[in-house]
Short mmCIF file of C-alpha atoms and ligand atoms in Angstrom, two decimals:
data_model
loop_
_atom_site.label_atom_id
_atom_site.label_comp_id
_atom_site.label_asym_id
_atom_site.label_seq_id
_atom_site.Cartn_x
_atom_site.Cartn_y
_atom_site.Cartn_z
CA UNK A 1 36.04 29.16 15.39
CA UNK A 2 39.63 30.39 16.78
CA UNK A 3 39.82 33.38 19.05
CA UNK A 4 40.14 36.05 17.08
CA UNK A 5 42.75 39.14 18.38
CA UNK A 6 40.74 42.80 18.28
CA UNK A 7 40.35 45.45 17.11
CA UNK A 8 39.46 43.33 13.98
CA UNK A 9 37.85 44.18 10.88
CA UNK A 10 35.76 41.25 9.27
CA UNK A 11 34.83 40.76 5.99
CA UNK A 12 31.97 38.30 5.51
CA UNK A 13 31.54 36.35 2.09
CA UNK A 14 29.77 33.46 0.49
CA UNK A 15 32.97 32.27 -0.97
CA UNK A 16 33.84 31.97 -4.68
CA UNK A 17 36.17 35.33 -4.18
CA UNK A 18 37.62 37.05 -7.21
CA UNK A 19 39.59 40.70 -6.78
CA UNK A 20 36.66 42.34 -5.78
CA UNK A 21 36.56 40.16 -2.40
CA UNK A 22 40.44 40.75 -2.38
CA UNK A 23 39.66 44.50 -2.88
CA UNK A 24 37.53 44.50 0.42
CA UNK A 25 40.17 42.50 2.45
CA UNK A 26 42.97 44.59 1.32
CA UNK A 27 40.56 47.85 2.87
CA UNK A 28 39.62 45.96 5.37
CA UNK A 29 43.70 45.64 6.57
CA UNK A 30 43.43 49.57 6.23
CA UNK A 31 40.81 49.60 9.18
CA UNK A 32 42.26 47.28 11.70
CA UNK A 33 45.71 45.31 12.25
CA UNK A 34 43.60 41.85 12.51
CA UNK A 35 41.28 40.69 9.37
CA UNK A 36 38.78 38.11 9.62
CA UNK A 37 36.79 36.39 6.55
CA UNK A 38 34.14 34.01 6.94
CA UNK A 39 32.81 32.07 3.72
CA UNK A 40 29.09 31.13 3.99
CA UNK A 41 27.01 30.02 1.59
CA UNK A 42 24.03 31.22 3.93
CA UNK A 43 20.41 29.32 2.63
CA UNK A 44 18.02 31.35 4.02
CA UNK A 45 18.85 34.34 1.10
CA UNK A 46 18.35 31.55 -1.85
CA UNK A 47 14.88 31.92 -2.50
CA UNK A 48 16.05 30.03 -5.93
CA UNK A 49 16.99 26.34 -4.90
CA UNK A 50 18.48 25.80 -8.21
CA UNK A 51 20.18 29.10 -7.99
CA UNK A 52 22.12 27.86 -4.13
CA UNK A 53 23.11 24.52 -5.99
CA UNK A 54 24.81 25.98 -8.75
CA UNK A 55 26.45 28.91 -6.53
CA UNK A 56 30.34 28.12 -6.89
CA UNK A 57 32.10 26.15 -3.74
CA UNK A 58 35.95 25.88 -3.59
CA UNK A 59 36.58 26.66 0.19
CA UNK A 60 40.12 25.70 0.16
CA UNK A 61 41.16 28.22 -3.13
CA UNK A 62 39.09 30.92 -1.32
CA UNK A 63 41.23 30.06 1.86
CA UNK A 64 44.47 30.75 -0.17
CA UNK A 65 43.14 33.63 -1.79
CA UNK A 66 41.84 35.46 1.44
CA UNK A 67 45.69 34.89 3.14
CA UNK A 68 47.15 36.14 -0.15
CA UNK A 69 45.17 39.23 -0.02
CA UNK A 70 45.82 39.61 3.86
CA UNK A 71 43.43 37.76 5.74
CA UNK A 72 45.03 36.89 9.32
CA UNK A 73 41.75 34.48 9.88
CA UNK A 74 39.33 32.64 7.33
CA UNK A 75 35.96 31.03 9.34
CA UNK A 76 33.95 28.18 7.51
CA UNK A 77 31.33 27.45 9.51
CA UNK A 78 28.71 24.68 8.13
CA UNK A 79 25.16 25.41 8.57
CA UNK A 80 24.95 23.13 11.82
CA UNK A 81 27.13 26.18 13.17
CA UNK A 82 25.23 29.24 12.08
CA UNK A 83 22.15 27.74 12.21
CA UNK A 84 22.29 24.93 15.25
CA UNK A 85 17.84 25.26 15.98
CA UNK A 86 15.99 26.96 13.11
CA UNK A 87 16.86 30.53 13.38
CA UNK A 88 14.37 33.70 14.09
CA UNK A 89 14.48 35.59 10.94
CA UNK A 90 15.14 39.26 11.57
CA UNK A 91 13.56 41.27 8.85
CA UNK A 92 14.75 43.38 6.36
CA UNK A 93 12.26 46.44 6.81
CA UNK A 94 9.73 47.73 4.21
CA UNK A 95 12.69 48.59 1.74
CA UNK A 96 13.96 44.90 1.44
CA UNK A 97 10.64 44.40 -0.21
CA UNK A 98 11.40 47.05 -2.83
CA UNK A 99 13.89 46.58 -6.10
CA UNK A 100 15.59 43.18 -5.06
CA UNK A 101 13.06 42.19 -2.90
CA UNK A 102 10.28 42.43 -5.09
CA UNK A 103 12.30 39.73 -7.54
CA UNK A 104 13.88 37.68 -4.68
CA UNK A 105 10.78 37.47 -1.88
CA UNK A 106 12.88 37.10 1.67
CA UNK A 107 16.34 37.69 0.24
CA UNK A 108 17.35 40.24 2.41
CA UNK A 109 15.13 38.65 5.41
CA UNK A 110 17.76 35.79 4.80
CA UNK A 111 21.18 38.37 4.53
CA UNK A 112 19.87 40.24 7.37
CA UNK A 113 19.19 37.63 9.79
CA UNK A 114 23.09 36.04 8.65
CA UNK A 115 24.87 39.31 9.01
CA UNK A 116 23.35 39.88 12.51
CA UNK A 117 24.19 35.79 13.38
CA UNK A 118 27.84 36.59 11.68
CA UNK A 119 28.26 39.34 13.58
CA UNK A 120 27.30 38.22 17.33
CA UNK A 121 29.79 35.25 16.33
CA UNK A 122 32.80 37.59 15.46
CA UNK A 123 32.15 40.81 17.20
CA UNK A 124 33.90 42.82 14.70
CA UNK A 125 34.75 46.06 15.32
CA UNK A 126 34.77 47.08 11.51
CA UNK A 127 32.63 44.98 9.01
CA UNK A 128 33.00 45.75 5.53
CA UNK A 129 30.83 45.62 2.56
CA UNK A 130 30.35 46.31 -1.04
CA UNK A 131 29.18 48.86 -3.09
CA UNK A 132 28.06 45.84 -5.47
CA UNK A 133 25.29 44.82 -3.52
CA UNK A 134 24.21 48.38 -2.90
CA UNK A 135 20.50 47.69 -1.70
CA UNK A 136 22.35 45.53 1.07
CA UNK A 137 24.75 48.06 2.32
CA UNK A 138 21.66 50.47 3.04
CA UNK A 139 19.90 47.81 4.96
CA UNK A 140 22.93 46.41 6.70
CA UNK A 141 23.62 49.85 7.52
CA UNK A 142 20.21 50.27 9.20
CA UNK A 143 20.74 47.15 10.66
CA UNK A 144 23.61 48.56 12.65
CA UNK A 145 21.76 51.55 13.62
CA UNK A 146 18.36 50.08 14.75
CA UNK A 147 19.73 47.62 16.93
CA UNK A 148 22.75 50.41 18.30
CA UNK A 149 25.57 47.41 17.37
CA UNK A 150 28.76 48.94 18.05
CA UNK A 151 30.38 47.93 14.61
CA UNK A 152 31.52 51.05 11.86
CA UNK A 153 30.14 50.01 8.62
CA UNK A 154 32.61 50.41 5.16
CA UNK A 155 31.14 50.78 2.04
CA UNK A 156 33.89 49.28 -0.92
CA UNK A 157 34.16 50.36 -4.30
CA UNK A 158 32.74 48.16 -6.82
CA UNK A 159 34.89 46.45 -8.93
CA UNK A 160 34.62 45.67 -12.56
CA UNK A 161 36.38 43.54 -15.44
CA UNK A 162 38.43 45.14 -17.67
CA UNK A 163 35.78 45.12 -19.82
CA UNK A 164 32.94 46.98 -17.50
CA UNK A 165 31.44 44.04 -16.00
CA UNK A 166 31.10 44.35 -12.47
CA UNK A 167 32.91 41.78 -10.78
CA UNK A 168 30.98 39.18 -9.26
CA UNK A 169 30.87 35.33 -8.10
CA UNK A 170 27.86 34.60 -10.88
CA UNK A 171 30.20 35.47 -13.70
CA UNK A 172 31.66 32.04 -14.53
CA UNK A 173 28.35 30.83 -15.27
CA UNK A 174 28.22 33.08 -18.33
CA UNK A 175 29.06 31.70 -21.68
CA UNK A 176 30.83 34.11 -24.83
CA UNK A 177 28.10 35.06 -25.92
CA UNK A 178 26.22 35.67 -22.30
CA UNK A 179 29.32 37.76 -21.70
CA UNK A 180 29.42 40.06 -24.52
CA UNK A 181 25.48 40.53 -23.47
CA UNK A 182 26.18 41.51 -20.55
CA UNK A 183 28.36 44.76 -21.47
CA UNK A 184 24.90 46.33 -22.17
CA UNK A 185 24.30 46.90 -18.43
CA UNK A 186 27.83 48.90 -17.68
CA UNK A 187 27.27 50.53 -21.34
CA UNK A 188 23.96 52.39 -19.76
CA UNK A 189 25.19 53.02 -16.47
CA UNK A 190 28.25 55.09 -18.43
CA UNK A 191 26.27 56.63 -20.84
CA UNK A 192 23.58 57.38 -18.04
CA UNK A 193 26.09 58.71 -16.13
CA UNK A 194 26.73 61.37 -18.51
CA UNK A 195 23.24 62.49 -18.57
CA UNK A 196 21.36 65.33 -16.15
CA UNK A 197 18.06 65.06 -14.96
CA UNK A 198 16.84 61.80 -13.17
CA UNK A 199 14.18 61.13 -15.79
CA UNK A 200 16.89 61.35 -18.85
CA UNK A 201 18.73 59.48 -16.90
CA UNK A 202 16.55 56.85 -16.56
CA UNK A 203 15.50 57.37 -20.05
CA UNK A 204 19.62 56.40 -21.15
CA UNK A 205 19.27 53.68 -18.81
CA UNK A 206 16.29 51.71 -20.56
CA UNK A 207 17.16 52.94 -24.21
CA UNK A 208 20.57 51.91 -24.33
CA UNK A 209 19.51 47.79 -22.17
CA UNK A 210 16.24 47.75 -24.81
CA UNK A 211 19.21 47.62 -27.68
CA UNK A 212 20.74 43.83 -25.85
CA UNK A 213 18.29 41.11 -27.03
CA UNK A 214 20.19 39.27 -24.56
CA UNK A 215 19.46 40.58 -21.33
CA UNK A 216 16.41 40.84 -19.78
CA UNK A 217 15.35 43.23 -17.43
CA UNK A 218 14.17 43.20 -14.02
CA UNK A 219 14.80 46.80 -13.13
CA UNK A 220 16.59 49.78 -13.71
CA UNK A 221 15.61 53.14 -11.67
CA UNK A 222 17.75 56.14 -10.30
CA UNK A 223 17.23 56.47 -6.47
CA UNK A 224 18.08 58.49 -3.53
CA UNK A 225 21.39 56.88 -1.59
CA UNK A 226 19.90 58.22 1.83
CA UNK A 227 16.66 56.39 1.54
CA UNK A 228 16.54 53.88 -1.46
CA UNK A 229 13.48 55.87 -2.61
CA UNK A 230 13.14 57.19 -6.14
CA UNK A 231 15.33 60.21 -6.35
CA UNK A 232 13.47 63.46 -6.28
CA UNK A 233 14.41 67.20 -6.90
CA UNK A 234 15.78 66.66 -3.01
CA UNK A 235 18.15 64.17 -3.48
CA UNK A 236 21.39 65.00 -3.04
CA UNK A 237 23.17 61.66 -3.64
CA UNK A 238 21.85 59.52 -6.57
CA UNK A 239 22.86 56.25 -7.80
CA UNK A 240 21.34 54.17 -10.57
CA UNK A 241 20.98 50.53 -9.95
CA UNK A 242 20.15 47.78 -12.30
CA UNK A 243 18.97 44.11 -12.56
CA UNK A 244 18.48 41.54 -14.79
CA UNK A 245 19.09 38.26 -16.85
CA UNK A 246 22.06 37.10 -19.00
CA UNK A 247 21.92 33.37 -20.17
CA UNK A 248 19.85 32.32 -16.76
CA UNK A 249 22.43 34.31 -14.44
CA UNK A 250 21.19 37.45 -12.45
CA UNK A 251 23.28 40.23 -12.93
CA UNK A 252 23.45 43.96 -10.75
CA UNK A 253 25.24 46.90 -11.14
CA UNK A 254 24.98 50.47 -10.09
CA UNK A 255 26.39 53.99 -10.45
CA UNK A 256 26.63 57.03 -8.84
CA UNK A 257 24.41 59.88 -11.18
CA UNK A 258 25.23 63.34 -11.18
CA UNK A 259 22.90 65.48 -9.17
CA UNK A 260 23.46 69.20 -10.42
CA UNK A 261 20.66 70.49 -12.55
CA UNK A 262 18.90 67.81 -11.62
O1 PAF B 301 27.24 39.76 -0.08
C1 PAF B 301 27.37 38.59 0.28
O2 PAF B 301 28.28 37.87 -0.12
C2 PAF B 301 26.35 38.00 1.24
O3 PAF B 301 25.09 38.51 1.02
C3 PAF B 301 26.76 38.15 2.73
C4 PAF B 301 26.84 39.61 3.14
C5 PAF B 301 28.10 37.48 2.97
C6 PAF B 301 25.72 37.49 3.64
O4 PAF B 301 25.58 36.14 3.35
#
């Protein structure tokens, strides 16, 4: 790894970007006059073998987009690096065993115990995150605050396709047809969105994915942003969040849900 100037902000990735990665670095430039990247496809959060081998590798086009969208430094470490004895897995807490966790056992164990390595190894003063992976924001936010590192967490928009579909690395592994399925899961976030009262909302939420014969569900649930429980009459930030199957590719997505008259 080269020396790195501070204060940097550092965005970490598994590769594969698309304009939602070049959203982050482009905020991350906002933050801090030095940008790091690091591309890691990190094992220990594929619970899926089959699911790590087909995850898309192209480290040099990820270099050239990362510069283009105003990286100053791009890190590729190989798992000898991160992980040079076997590693002591941090844990994720009692809520990276809920939602994702429940479908991916030790996921977030394995993004936990990654970000922490990632972050010892950079010692960024800004990291940055998306709003994508929502469930890991909130525990790479407690992260941060139970072990009192000195790093500001950003959250970044999500970012979708023209066509709704949030933006992520999975997406080239959908075919037409997988594709137009998939527009069920944005289609019930907006029309969710436009509901009031956490139950209706919910209710929108499984209605309008029940119509896709395509996708299959793993969850969909409105909960409270400050704890990543199920929103209650005392929530005063709620976001749906969704998961499922399109064509053997996971897909998530989540939304901010109005709270008033809740
Ligand atoms: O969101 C990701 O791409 C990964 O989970 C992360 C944060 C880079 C850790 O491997």
């Amino acid at each position: 790894m080269h020396e790195m100037k501070h204060p940097l902000a550092f965005v970490p990735t598994m590769g594969a970007l698309h304009a939602g990665h070049q959203s982050l670095i482009t905020l991350a430039r906002t933050y801090a006059p030095h940008v790091a990247v690091s591309i890691f496809i990190n094992p220990l959060q594929f619970e899926n073998p089959d699911d790590l081998a087909k995850y898309p590798r192209d480290v040099s086009g990820d270099t050239e987009k990362a510069k283009a969208a105003g990286a100053d430094y791009v890190w590729a470490p190989t798992v000898e690096e991160m992980y040079p004895a076997e590693p002591t897995i941090i844990p994720a807490g009692p809520i990276g065993n809920l939602y994702e966790g429940v479908h991916r056992t030790g996921h977030f164990d394995g993004v936990v115990t990654v970000v922490k390595r990632l972050f010892d190894l950079v010692q960024p003063e800004v990291a940055i995150f998306g709003e994508k992976d929502f469930q890991q924001l909130f525990l790479i936010r407690q992260l941060v605050h139970d072990l009192n590192l000195p790093i500001t967490i950003v959250a970044a928009p999500l970012v979708r396709e023209p066509d709704g579909l949030a933006m992520s690395s999975r997406n080239i592994r959908l075919a037409e047809a997988g594709r137009r399925s998939s527009l069920v899961i944005s289609r019930a976030l907006r029309e969710a969105s436009q509901a009031t009262g956490f139950a209706n909302q919910r209710g929108v939420l499984h209605q309008v994915l029940a119509t896709e014969p395509g996708f299959t569900l793993d969850y969909a649930e409105i909960i409270d942003e400050s704890n990543f429980q199920l929103a209650t009459a005392d929530t005063g930030a709620a976001r749906a969040i969704i998961a499922g199957w399109v064509n053997g590719v996971r897909l998530l997505d989540n939304m901010p849900m109005q709270v008033a008259n809740s």
